[in-house]
Coordinates of C-alpha atoms in Angstrom, one line a residue:
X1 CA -12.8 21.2 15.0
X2 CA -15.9 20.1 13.4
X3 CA -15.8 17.4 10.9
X4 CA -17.4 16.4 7.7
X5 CA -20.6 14.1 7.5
X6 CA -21.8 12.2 4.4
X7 CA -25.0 12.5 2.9
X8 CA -26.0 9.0 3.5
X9 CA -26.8 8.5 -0.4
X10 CA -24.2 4.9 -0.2
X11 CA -25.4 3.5 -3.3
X12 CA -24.2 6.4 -5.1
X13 CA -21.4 6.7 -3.4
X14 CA -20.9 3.1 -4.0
X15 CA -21.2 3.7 -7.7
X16 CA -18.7 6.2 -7.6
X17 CA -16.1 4.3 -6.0
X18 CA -16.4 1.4 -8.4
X19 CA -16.0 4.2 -11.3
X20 CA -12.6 5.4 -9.9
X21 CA -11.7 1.6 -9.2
X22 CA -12.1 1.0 -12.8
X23 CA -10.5 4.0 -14.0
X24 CA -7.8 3.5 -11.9
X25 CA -7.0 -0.2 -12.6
X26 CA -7.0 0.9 -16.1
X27 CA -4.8 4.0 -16.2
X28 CA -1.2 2.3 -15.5
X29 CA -1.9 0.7 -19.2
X30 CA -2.1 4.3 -20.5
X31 CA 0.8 5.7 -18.2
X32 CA 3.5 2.5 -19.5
X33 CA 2.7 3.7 -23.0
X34 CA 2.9 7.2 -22.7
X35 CA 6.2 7.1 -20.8
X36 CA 7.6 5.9 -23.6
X37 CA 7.2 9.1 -25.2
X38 CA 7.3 11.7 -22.6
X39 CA 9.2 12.2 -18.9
X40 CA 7.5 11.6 -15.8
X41 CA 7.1 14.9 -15.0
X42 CA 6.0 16.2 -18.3
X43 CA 3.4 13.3 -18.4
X44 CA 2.0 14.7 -14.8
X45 CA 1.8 18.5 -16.1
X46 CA -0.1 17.1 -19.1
X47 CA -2.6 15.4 -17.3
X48 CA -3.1 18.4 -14.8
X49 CA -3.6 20.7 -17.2
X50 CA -6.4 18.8 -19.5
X51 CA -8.0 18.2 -15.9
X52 CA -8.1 21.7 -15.2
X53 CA -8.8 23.2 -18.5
X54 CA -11.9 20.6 -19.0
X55 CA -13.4 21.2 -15.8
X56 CA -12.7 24.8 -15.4
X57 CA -15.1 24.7 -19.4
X58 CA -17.8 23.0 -17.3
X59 CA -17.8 24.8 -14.1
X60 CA -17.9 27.8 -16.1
X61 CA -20.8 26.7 -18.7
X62 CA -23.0 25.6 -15.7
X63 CA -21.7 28.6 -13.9
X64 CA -20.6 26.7 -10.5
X65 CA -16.7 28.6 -10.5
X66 CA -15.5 29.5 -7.0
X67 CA -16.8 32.8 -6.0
X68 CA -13.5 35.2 -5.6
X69 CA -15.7 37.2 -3.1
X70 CA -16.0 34.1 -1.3
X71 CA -12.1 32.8 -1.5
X72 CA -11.4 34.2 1.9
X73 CA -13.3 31.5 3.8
X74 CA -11.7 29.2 1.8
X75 CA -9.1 27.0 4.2
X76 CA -5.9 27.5 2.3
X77 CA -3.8 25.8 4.3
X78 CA -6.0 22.6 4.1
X79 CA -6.4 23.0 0.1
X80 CA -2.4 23.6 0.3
X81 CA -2.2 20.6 1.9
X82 CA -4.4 18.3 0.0
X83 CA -2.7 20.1 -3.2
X84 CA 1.3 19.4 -2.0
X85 CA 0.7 15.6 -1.3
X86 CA -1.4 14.7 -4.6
X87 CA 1.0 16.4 -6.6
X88 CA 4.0 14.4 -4.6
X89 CA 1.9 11.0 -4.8
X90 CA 1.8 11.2 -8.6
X91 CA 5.8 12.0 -9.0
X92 CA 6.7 9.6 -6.6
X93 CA 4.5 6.5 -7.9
X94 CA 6.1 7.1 -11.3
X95 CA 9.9 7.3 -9.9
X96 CA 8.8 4.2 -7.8
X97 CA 7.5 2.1 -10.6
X98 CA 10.4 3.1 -13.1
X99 CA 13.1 1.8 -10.5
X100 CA 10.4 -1.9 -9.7
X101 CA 7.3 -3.1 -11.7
X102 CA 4.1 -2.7 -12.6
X103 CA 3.0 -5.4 -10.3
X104 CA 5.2 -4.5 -7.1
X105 CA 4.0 -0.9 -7.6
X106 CA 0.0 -1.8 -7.6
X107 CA 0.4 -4.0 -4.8
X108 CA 2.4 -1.0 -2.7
X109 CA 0.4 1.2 -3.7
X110 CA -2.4 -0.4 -2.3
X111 CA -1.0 1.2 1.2
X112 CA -2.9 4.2 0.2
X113 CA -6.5 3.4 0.9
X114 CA -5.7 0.9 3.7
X115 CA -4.0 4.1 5.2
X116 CA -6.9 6.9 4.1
X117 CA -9.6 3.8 6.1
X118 CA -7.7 4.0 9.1
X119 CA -7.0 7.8 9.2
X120 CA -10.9 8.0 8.9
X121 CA -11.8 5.8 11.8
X122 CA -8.9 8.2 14.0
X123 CA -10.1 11.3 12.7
X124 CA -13.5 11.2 11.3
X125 CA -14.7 9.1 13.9
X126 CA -16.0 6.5 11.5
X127 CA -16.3 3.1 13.0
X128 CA -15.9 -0.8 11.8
X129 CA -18.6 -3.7 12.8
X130 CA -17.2 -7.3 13.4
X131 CA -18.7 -8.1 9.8
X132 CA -16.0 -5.4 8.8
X133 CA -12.9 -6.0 10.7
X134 CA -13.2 -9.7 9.0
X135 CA -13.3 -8.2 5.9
X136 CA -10.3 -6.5 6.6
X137 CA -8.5 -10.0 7.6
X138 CA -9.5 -11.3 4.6
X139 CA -8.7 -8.7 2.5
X140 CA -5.0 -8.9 4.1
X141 CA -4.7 -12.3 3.6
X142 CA -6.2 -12.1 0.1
X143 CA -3.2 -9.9 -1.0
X144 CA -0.8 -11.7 0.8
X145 CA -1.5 -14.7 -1.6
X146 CA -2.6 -12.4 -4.5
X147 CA 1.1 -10.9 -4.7
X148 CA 2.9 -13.8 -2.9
X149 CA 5.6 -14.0 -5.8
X150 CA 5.8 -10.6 -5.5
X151 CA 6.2 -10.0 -1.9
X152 CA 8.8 -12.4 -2.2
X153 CA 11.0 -10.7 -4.8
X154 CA 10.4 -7.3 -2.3
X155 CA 12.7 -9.0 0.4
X156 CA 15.5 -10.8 -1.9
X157 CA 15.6 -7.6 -4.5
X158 CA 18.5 -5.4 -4.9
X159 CA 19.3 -2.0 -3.6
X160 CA 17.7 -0.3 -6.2
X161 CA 14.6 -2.4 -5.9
X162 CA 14.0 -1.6 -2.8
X163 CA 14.5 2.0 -2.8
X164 CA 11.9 2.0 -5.6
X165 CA 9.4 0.1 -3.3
X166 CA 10.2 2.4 -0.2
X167 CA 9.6 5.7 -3.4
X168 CA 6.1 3.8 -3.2
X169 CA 5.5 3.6 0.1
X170 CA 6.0 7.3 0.7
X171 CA 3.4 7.9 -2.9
X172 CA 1.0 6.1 -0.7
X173 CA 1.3 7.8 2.7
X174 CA 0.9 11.1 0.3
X175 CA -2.4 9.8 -1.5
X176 CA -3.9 9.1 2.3
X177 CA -2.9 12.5 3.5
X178 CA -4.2 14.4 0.4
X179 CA -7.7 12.1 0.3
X180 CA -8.0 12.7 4.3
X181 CA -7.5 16.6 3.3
X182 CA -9.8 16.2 0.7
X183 CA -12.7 14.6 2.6
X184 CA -12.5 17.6 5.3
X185 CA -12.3 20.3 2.2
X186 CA -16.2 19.4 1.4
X187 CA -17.5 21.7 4.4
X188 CA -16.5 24.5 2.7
X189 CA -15.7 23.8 -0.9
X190 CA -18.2 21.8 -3.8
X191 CA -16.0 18.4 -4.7
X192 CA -15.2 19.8 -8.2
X193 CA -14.7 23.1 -6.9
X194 CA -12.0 21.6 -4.7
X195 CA -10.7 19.4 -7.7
X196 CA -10.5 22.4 -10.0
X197 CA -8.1 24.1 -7.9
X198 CA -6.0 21.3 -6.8
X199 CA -5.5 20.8 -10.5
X200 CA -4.5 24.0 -11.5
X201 CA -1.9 24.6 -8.5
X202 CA -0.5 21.4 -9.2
X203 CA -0.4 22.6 -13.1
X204 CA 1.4 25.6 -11.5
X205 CA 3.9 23.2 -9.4
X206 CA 5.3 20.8 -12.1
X207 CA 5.4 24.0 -15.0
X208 CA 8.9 24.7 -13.8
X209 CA 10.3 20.9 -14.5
X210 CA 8.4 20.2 -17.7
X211 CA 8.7 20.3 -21.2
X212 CA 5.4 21.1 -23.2
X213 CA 7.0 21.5 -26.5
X214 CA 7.6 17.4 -26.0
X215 CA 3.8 16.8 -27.0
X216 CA 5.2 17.7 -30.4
X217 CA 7.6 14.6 -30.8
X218 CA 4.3 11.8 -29.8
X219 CA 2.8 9.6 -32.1
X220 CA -1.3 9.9 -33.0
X221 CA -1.3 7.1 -30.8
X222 CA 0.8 8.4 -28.2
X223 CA -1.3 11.6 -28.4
X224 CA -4.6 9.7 -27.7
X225 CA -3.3 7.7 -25.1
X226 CA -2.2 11.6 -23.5
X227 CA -5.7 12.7 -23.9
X228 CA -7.0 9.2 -22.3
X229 CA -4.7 10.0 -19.2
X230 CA -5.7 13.2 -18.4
X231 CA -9.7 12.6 -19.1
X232 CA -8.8 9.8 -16.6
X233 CA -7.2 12.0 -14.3
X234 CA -10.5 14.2 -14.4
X235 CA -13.0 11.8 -13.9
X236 CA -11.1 9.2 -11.7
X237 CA -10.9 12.0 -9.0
X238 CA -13.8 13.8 -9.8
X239 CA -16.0 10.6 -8.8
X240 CA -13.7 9.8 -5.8
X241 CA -14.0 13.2 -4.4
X242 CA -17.9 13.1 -5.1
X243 CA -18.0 9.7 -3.3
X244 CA -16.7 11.0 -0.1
X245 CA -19.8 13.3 0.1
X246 CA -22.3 10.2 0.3
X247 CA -20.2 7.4 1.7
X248 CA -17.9 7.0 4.6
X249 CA -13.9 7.2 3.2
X250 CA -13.4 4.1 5.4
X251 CA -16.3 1.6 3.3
X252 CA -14.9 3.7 0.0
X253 CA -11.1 2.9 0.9
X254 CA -12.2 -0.4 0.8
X255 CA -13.7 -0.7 -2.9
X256 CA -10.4 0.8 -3.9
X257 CA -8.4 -2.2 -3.0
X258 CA -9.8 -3.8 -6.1
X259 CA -7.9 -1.6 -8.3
X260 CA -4.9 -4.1 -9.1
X261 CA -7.2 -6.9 -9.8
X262 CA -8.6 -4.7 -12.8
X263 CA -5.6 -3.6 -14.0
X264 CA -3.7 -7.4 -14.1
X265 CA -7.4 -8.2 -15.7
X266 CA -6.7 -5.3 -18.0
X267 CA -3.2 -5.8 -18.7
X268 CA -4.0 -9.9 -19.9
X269 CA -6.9 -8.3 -22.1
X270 CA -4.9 -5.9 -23.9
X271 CA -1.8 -8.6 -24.2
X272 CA -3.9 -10.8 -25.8
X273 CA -5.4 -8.2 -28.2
X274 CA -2.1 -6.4 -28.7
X275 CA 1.0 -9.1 -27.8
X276 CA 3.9 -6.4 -28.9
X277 CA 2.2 -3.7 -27.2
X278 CA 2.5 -4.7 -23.6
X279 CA 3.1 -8.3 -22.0
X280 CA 0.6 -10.4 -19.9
X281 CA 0.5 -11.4 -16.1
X282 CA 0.6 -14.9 -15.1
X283 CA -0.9 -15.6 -12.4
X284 CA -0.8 -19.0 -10.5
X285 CA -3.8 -20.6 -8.9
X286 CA -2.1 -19.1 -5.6
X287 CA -2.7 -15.5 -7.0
X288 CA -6.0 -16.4 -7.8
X289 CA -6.9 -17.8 -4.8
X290 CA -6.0 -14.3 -3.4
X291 CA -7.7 -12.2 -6.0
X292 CA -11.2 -13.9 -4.8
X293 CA -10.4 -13.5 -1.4
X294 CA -9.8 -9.9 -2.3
X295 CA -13.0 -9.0 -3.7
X296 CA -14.8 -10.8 -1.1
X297 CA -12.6 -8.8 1.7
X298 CA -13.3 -5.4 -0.2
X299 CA -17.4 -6.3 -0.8
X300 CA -17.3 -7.1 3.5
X301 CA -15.8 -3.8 4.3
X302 CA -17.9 -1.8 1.7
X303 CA -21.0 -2.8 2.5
X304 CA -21.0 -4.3 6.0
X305 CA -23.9 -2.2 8.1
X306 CA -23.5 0.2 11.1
X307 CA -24.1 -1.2 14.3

């Protein structure tokens, strides 16, 4: 089976990752609020849908839709795939953070690119330097101390605790087989044109156990903070699929580990700006230790040269 090659273009690619990284760090914010209003599965179909409606407008206005005389070279199976395991990631990372935290969920979570780096060195043949591989140490030990409280709570924490951590596990070992699926989709398939139908068979998949008419029951705010979700869902994972095509999933797997550094950034900002909206993170010098040690893991990983 041949495999997919990058364009080489890493800055961009580079610039890409960090825009998901953001994106991403900042969406649980939206997602606590918005549950408020709406069910986790109702929330999903929601964000699906403005995904697939906004970039099915663009494709269309710049005339880039999926040729139908073209869908039978189109690997079905693969797209199945990618689209069975995104839509199971986002159900199960909700069900896993209701029955946990916040916190515990972002550092679990974090599985997922650790897992998507190392299926891309097995299958895409990708390979780490030295300068690399001690990233990777550091970035392990950075999170170690980053979520030490954390990781701490995981092994004393009741029954229901843990089954939410294992729901988490499972979200993660989804996102790496969808992302995996994803990068291979690009021979065949532009990144939005992939995204555009992953979005509208997952808006397919989560019709049957959602309740649209819920919408009608939000707040303004809750409404907007809808909206910010799904214009989040499109462009988080517009940008990650597009930074696949010029940069190896490996290096980009690695600037997504920073994702849980912006969103306890995030989550202290908006406490302090709004204290009865959402409550702040403290972290120890410990966690901050970690959270430098982190970064500097990520940046050693991401931009470490070939040998």
């Amino acid at each position: 089976m041949s495999i997919h090659l990058t364009s080489g273009r890493w800055r961009l690619g580079l610039g890409l990752a960090l825009l998901t990284t953001f994106l991403w760090g900042i969406l649980p914010l939206g997602l606590a609020i918005i549950l408020q209003g709406l069910d986790v599965y109702t929330v999903t179909w929601y964000r699906f849908l403005i995904a697939f409606v906004l970039l099915g407008i663009y494709l269309a206005t710049a005339q880039k839709l999926p040729n139908v005389q073209n869908w039978r070279s189109i690997p079905w199976r693969l797209l199945g795939i990618a689209t069975i395991f995104l839509a199971a990631n986002y159900v199960l990372f909700l069900q896993g953070l209701a029955l946990t935290s916040p916190t515990n969920a972002e550092v679990l979570i974090q599985l997922s690119p650790v897992l998507m780096g190392l299926g891309a060195l097995a299958i895409f043949k990708e390979h780490y330097t030295r300068l690399q591989w001690l990233g990777l140490g550091v970035l392990t030990l950075g999170f170690s101390l980053f979520f030490h409280e954390q990781l701490r709570v995981l092994v004393t924490a009741s029954d229901q605790y843990l089954l939410g951590s294992l729901i988490l596990v499972c979200a993660a070992v989804c996102w790496a087989i969808y992302a995996l699926a994803q990068k291979q989709l690009l021979q065949q398939l532009s990144s939005s044109e992939i995204m555009w139908l992953i979005y509208g068979s997952c808006t397919l998949l989560y019709l049957p156990v959602s309740t649209p008419t819920a919408i009608f029951s939000l707040t303004s705010f809750q409404f907007f903070i809808l909206l910010f979700c799904g214009l989040n869902t499109l462009i988080a994972y517009g940008a990650f699929a597009e930074s696949l095509e010029h940069w190896e999933a490996s290096r980009v797997s690695a600037v997504l580990a920073l994702a849980p550094i912006i969103t306890l950034i995030s989550v202290d900002t908006v406490a302090l700006l709004f204290p009865l909206l959402i409550k702040p993170e403290h972290l120890t010098i410990l966690a901050i230790i970690g959270a430098i040690l982190v970064v500097a893991g990520s940046m050693m990983i991401a931009l470490g040269k070939k040998q």
